Each structure stands twice: as structure tokens, then as C-alpha cells.
PDB file of C-alpha atoms and ligand atoms in Angstrom:
ATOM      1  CA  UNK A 917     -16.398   4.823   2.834  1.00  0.00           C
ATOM      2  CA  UNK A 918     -15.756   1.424   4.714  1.00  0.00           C
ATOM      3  CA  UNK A 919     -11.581   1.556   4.701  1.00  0.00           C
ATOM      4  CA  UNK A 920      -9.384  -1.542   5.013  1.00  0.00           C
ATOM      5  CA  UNK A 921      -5.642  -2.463   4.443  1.00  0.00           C
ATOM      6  CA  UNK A 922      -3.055  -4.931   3.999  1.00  0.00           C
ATOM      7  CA  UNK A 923       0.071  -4.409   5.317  1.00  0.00           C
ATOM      8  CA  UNK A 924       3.312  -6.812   5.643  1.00  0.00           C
ATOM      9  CA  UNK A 925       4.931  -4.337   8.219  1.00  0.00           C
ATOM     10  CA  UNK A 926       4.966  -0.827   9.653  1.00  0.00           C
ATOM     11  CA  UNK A 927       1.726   0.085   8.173  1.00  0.00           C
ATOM     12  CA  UNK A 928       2.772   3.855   7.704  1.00  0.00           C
ATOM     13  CA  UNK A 929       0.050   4.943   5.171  1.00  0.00           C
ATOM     14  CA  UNK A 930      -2.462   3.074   7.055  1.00  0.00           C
ATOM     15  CA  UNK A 931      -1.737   4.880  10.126  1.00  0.00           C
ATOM     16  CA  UNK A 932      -1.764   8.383   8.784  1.00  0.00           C
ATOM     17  CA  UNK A 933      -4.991   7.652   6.772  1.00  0.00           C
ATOM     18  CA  UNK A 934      -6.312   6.391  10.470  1.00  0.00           C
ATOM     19  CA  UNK A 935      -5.498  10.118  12.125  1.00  0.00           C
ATOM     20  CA  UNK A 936      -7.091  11.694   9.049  1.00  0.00           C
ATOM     21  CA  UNK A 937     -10.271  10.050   9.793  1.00  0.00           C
ATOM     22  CA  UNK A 938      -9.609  10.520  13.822  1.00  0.00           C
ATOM     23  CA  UNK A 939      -9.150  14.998  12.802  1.00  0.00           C
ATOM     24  CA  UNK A 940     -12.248  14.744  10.411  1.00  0.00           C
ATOM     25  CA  UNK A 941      -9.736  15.420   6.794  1.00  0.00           C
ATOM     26  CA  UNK A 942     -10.643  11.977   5.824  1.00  0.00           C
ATOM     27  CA  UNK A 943     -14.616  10.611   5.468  1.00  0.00           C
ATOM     28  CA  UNK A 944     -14.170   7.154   5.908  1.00  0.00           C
ATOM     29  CA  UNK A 945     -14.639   4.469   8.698  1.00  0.00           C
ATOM     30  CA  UNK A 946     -11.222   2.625   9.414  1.00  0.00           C
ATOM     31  CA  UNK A 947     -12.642  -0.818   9.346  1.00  0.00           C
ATOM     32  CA  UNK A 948     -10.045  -3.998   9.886  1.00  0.00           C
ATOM     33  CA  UNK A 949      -6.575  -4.753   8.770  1.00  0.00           C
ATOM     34  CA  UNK A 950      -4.857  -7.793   7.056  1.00  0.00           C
ATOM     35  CA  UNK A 951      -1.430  -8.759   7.437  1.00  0.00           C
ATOM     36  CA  UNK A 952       0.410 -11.649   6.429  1.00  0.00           C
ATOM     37  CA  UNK A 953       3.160 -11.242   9.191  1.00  0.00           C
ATOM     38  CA  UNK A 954       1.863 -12.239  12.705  1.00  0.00           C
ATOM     39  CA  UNK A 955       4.905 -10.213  14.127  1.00  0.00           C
ATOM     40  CA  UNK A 956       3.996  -7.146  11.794  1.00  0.00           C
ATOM     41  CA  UNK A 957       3.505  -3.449  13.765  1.00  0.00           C
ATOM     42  CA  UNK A 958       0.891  -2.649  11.856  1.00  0.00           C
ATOM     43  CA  UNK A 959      -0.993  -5.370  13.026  1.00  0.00           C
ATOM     44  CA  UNK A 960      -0.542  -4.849  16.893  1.00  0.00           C
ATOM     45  CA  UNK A 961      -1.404  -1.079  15.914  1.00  0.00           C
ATOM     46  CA  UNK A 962      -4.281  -2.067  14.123  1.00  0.00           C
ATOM     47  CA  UNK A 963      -5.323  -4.092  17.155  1.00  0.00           C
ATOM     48  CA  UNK A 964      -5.036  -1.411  19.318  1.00  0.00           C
ATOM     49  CA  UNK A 965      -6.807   1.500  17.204  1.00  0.00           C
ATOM     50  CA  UNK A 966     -10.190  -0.964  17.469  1.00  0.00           C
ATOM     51  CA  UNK A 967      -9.796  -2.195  13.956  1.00  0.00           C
ATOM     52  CA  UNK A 968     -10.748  -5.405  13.161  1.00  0.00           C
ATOM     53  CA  UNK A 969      -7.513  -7.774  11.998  1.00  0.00           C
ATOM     54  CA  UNK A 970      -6.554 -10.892  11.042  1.00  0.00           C
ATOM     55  CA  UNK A 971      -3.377 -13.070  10.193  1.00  0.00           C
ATOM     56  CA  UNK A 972      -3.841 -14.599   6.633  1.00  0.00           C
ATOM     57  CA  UNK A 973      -0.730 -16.284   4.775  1.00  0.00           C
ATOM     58  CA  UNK A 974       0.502 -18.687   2.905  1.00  0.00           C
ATOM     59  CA  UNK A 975       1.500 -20.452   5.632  1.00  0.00           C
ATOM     60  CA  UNK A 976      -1.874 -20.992   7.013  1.00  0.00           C
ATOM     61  CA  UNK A 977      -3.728 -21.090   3.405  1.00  0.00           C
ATOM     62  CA  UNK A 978      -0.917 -22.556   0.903  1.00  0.00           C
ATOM     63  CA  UNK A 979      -3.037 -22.560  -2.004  1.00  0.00           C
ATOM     64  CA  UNK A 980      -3.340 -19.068  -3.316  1.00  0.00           C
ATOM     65  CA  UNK A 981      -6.951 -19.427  -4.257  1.00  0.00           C
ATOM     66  CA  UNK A 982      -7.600 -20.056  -0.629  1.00  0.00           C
ATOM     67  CA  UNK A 983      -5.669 -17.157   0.620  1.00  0.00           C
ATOM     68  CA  UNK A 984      -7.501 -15.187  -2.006  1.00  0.00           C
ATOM     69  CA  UNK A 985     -10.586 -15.938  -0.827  1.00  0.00           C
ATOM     70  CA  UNK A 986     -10.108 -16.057   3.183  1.00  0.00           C
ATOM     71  CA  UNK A 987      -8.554 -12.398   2.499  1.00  0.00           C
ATOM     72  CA  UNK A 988     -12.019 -11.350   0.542  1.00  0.00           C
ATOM     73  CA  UNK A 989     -14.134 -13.294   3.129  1.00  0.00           C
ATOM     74  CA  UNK A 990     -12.777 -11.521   6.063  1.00  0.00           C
ATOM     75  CA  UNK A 991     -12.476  -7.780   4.485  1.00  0.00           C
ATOM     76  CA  UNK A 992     -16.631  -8.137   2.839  1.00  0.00           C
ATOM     77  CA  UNK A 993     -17.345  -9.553   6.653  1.00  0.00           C
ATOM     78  CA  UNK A 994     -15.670  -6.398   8.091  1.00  0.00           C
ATOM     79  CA  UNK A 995     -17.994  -4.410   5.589  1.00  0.00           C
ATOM     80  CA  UNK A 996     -14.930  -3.094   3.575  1.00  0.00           C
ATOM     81  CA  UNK A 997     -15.732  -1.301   0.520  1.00  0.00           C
ATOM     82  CA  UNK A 998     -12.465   0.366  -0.381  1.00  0.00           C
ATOM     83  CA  UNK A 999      -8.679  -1.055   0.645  1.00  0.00           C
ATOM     84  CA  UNK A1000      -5.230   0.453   0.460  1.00  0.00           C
ATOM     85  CA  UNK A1001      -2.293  -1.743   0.165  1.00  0.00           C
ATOM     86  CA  UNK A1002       0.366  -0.120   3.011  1.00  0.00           C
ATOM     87  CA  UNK A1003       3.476  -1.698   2.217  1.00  0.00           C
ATOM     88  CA  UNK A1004       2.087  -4.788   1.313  1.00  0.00           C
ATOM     89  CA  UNK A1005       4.495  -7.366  -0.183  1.00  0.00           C
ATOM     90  CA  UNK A1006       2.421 -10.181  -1.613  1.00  0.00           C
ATOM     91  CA  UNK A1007       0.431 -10.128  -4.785  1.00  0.00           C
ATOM     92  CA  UNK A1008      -2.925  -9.714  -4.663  1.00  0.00           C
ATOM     93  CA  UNK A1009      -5.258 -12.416  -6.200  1.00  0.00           C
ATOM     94  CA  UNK A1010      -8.151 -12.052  -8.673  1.00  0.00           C
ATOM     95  CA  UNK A1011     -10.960 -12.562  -6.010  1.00  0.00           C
ATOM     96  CA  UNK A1012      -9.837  -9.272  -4.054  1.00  0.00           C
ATOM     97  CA  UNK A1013      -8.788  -7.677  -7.886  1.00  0.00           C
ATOM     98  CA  UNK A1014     -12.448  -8.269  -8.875  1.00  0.00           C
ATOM     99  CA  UNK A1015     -14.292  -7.223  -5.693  1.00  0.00           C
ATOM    100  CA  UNK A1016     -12.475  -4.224  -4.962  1.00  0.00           C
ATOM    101  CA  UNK A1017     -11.839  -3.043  -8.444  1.00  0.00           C
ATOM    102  CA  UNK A1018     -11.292   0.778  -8.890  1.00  0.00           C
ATOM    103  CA  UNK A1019     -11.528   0.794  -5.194  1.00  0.00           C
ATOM    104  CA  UNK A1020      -8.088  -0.928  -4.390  1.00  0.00           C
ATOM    105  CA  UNK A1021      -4.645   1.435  -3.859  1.00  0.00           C
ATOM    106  CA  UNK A1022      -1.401   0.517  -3.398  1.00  0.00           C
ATOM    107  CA  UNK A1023       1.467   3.113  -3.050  1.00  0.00           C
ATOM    108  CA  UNK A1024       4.690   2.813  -4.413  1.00  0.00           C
ATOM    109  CA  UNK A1025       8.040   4.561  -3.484  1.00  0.00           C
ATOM    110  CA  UNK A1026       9.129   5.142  -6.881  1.00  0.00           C
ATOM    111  CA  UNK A1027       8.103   7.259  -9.641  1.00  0.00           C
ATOM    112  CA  UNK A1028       6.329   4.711 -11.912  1.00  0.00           C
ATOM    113  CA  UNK A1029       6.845   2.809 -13.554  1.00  0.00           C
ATOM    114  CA  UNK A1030      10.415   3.147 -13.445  1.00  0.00           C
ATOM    115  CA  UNK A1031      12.109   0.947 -10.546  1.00  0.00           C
ATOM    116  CA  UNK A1032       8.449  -0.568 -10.482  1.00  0.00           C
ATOM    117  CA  UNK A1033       7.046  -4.678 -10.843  1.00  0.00           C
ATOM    118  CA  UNK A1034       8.260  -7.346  -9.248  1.00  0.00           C
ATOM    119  CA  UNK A1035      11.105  -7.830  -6.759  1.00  0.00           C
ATOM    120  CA  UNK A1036      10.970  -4.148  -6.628  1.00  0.00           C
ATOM    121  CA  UNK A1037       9.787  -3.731  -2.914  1.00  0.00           C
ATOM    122  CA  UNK A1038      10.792  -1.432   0.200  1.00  0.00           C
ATOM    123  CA  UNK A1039      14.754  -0.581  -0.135  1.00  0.00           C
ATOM    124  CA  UNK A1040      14.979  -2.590  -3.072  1.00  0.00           C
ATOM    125  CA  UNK A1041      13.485   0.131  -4.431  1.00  0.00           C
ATOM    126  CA  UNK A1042      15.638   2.829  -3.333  1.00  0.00           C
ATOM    127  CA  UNK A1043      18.952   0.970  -3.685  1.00  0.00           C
ATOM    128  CA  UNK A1044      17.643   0.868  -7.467  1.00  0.00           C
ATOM    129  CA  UNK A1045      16.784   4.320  -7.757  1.00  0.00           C
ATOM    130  CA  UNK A1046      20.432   5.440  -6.648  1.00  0.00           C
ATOM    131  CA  UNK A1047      21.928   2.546  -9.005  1.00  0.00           C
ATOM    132  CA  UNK A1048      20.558   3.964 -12.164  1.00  0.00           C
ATOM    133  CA  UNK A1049      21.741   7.328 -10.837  1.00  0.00           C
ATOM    134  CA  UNK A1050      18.242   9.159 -10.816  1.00  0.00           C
ATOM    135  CA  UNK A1051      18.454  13.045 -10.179  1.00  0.00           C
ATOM    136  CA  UNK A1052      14.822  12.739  -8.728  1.00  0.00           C
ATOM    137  CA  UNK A1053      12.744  10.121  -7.252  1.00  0.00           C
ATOM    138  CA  UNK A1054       9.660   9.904  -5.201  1.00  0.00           C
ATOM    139  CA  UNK A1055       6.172   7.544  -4.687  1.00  0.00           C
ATOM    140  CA  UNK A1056       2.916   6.833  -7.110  1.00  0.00           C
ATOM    141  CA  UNK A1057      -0.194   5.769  -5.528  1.00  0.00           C
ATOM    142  CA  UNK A1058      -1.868   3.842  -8.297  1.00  0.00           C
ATOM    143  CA  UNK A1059      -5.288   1.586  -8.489  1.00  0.00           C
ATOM    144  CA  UNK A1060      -4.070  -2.287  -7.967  1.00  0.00           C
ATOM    145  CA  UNK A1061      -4.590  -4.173 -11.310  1.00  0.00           C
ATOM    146  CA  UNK A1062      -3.224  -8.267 -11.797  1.00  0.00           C
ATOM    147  CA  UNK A1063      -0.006  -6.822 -13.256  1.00  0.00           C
ATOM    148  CA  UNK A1064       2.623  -5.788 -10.430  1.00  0.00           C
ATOM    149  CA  UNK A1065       2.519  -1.909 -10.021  1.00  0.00           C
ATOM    150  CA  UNK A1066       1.253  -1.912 -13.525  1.00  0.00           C
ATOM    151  CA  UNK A1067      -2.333   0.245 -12.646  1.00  0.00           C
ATOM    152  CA  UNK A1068      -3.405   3.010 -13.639  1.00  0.00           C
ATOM    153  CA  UNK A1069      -1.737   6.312 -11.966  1.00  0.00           C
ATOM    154  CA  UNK A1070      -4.015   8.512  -9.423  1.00  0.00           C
ATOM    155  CA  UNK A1071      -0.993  10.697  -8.080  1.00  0.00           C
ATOM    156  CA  UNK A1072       2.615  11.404  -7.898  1.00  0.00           C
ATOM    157  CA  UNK A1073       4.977  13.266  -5.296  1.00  0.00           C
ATOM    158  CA  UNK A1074       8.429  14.143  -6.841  1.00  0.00           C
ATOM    159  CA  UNK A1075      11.976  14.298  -4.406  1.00  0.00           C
ATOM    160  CA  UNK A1076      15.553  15.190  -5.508  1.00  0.00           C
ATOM    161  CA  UNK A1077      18.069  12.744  -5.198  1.00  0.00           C
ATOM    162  CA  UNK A1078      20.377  14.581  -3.382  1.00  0.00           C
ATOM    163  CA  UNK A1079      24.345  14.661  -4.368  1.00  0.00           C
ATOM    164  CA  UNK A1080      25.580  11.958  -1.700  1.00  0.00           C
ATOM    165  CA  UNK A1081      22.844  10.375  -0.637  1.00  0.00           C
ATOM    166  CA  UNK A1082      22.222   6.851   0.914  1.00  0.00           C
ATOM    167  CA  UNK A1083      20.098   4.057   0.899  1.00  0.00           C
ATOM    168  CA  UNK A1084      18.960   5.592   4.657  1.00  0.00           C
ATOM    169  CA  UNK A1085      18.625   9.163   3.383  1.00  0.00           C
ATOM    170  CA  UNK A1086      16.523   8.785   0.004  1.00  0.00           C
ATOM    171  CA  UNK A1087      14.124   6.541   1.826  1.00  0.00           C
ATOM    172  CA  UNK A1088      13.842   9.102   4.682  1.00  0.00           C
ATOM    173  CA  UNK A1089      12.760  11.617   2.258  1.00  0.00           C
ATOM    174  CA  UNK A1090      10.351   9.482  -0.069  1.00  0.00           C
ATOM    175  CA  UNK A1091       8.588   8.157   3.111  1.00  0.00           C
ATOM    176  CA  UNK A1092       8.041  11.482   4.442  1.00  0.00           C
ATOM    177  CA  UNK A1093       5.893  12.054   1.091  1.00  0.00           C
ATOM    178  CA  UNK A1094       4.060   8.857   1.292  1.00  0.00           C
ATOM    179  CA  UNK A1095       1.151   9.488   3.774  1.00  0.00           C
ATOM    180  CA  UNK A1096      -0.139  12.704   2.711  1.00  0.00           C
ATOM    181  CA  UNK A1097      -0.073  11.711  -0.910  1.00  0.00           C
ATOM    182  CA  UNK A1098      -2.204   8.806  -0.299  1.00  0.00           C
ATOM    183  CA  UNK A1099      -4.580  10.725   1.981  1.00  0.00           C
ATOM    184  CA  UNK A1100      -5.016  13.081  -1.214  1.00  0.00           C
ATOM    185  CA  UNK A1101      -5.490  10.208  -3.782  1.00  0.00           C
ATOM    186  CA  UNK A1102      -8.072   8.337  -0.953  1.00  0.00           C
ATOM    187  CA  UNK A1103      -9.777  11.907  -0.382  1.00  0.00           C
ATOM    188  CA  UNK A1104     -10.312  12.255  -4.036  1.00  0.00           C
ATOM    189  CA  UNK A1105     -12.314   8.812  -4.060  1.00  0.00           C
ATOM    190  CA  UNK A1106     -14.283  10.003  -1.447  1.00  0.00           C
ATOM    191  CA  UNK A1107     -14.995  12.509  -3.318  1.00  0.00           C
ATOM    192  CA  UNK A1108     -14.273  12.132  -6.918  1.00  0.00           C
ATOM    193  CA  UNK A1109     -14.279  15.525  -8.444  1.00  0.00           C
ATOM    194  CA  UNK A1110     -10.977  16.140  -6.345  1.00  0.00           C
ATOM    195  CA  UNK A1111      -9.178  13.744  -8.202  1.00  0.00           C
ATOM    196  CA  UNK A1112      -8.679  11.480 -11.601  1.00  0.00           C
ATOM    197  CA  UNK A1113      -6.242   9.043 -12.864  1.00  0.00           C
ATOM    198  CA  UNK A1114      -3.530  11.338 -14.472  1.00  0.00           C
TER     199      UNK A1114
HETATM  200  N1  LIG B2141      -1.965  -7.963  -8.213  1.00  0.00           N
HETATM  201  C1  LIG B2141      -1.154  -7.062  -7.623  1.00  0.00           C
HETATM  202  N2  LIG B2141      -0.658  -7.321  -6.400  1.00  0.00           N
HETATM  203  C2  LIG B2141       0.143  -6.409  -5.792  1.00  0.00           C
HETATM  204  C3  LIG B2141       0.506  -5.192  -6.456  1.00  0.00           C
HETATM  205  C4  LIG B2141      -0.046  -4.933  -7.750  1.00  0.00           C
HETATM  206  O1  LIG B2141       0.202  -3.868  -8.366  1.00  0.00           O
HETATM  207  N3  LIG B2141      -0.880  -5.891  -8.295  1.00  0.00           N
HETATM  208  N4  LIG B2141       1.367  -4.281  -5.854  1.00  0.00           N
HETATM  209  C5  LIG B2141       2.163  -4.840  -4.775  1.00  0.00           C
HETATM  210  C6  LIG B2141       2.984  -3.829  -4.016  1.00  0.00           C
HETATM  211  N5  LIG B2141       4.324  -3.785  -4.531  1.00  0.00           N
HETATM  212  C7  LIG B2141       4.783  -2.636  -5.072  1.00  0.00           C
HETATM  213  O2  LIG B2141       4.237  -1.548  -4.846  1.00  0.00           O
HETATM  214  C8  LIG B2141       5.139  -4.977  -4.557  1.00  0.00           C
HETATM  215  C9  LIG B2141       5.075  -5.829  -3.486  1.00  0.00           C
HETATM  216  C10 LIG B2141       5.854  -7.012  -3.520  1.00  0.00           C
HETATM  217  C11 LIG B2141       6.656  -7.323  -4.601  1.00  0.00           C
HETATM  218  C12 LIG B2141       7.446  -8.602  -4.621  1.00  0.00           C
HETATM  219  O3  LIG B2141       8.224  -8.848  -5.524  1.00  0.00           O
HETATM  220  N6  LIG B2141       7.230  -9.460  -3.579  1.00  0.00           N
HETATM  221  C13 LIG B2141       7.970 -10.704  -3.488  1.00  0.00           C
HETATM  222  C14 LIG B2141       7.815 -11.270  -2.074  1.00  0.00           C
HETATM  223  C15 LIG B2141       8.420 -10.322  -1.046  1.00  0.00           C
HETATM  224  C16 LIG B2141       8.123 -10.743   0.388  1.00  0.00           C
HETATM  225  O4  LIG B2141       7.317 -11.598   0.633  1.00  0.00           O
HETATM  226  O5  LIG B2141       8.729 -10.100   1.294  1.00  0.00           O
HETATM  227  C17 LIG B2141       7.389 -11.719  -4.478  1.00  0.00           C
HETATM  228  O6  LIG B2141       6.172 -11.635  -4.754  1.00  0.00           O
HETATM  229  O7  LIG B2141       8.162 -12.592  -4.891  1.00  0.00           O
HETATM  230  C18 LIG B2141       6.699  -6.444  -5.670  1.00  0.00           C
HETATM  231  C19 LIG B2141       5.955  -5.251  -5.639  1.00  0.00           C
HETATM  232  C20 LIG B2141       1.343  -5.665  -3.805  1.00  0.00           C
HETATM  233  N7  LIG B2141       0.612  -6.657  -4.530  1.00  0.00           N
HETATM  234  N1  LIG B2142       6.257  -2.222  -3.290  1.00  0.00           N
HETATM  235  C1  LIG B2142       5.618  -1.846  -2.128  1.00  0.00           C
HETATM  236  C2  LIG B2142       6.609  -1.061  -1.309  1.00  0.00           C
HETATM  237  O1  LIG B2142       7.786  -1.175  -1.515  1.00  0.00           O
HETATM  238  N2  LIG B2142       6.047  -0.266  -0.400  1.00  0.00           N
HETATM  239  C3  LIG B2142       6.865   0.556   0.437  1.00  0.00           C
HETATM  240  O2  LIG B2142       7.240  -0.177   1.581  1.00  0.00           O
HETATM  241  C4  LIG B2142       7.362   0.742   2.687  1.00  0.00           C
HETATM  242  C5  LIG B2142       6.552   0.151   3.819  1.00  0.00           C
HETATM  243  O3  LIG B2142       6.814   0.824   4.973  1.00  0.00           O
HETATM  244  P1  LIG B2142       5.909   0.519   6.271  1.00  0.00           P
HETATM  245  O4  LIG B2142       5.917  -0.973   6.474  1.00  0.00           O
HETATM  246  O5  LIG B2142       6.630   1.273   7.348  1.00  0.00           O
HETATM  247  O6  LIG B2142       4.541   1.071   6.008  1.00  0.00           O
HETATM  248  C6  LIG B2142       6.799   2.095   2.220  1.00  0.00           C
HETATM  249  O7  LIG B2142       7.845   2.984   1.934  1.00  0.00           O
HETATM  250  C7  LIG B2142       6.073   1.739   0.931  1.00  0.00           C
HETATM  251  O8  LIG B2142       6.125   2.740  -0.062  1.00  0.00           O
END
């Protein structure tokens, strides 16, 4: 398993699936990164861990269909055969859809497909979550489909809202889920009786 990402940010998930493959949990070969944010972490992280990155936005490809397909060209030059959305905050295009499909996660910090689609991104999400007054919440890794956070489910991690809680405090806990929930869901393609879309 050749592993890419896409990340708009931090790059959290893409970090800890990294250190999985660095300890031998994960088989994969980290392969390159894509971020549309030249200031993003992940990408100076990326840079550093010897994966191979690039810079693509709108800004330097305006037409979607071009972005599309400089994000496609770059990942099948980098010999990527599976990619994981890490806090990623642009839609993905049908180029990428098509090549990667069933091979293409993204993970979510909600329990979809409530607080899910779009708009509903980072603490968006959480600021939703404690709006409708949820008792729990949590994060769904899912298989990327055309339709915002609309694919099909591969895992869930649950959380309690907690009595009191803040924007600061429910994130805190739903990120601390995140990584090892989408090392499980990535583990089971690598090795696919481990797993199946629930
Ligand atoms: N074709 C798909 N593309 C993407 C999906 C998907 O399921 N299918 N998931 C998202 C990830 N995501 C939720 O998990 C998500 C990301 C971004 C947005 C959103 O509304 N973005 C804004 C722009 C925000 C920004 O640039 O900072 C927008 O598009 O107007 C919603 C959900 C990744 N792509
Ligand atoms: N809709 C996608 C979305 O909201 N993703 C969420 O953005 C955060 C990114 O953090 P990071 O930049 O530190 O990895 C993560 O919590 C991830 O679940």
C-alpha cells in the first residue's frame, strides 16, 4: 500500500498513520502529501518526514478540472494507490473520485451523517454538535464519494458530550479519537478481512 494525503492544515491523521508505518502497525509506504495551503503544518511536516509534497489550489489552477487533474497527476506520479483526506477542506473532483475509488478516506469529527455535508468543517462541526444539544458525539471515517461526507461508513468512535462543555473541550476529546480510528479503518484495507463498511 502506496499512502498519500491531502490536508488543508495540521495534518493530524496523516501524522499518526506516518508513526504507524515508522513502529511496523501499519503496512504501507507513506508516499507524498497535497495541500492546498502553502503555509499549512502538515505540509512543512510532510517535507520533513521525506514525503513527497506539493502546493495545488485554486489559486494556482482556477479551473477545477485543472486542479482535479494536477492533484491526480502528481499523487499517480508519486505511485499513490490509496489516499486519506486529513482535514482536508476542499471537495474533491471526479478525476481523483474515479482513480482512487474505494481506496479514498476522509474522516469526519461527527457521528454521520448528522452535523455532516457542506459548510460542516473543523469547529463548525463541534459548535453544531453542542447547538443541537447532542448527549454524545464523536468522528466517522468513511470512503470519499461526489456527495459531501455522503460515503459509505467504514468506522465510528463514540464520545459523551459532557455537561458544560465548550467548543475547546468537545474538540479536545473527538480529536483524541481521530488517529487511531483511522489507523484501524486504513489497517482493515490493508488487510480486508479486518474490516467492512458497517
Ligand atoms: N467529493 C468529496 N469531497 C470531499 C469530501 C467528500 O465527502 N466528498 N469530504 C470533505 C471533508 N469534509 C468533511 O469531512 C468537508 C470539507 C470541507 C467542507 C466545506 O464546506 N468546505 C468549504 C470551504 C472551506 C475552506 O476552504 O476552508 C466549501 O467547500 O465551501 C465540507 C466538508 C473533503 N472533500
Ligand atoms: N470536514 C473535515 C473536518 O472537519 N475535518 C476535521 O478537521 C480537523 C483537522 O485537524 P488537523 O488540521 O489538525 O489535522 C480534524 O479534527 C478533522 O476531523
Amino acid at each position: 500500500m502506496n499512502l498519500a494525503f491531502l490536508a488543508s492544515h495540521g495534518g493530524s491523521a496523516a501524522r499518526q498513520l506516518v508513526t504507524a508505518c515508522q513502529r511496523g502497525e501499519l503496512a504501507a509506504t507513506p508516499a507524498a502529501l497535497v495541500s492546498n495551503n502553502s503555509r499549512s503544518p502538515a505540509l512543512a511536516w510532510a517535507q520533513a518526514a521525506g514525503l513527497q509534497t506539493a502546493h495545488l489550489s485554486s489559486a494556482r489552477y482556477p479551473d477545477p478540472d485543472e486542479l482535479d487533474a494536477a492533484i491526480l497527476a502528481f499523487l499517480v506520479g508519486a505511485g499513490a494507490d490509496t489516499l486519506v483526506l486529513s482535514g482536508y477542506m476542499r471537495e474533491i473532483g471526479p478525476r481523483v473520485l474515479t482513480h482512487f475509488s474505494g481506496r479514498l478516506l476522509n474522516i469526519h469529527p461527527s457521528l454521520l451523517p448528522r452535523h455532516g455535508g457542506r459548510g460542516m468543517y473543523g469547529d463548525r462541526v463541534h459548535e453544531s454538535v453542542l447547538a443541537a444539544g447532542d448527549s454524545e458525539s464523536g468522528a466517522t471515517v468513511h470512503l470519499v464519494t461526489a456527495g459531501i461526507d455522503e460515503g459509505p461508513v467504514l468506522a465510528q468512535a463514540r464520545v459523551p458530550v459532557q455537561p458544560g462543555d465548550t467548543l475547546d473541550s468537545l474538540k479536545a476529546r473527538v480529536q483524541a479519537i481521530e488517529g487511531d480510528l483511522m489507523l484501524r479503518a486504513v489497517q482493515g484495507l490493508a488487510a480486508p478481512s479486518a474490516l467492512s463498511p458497517t
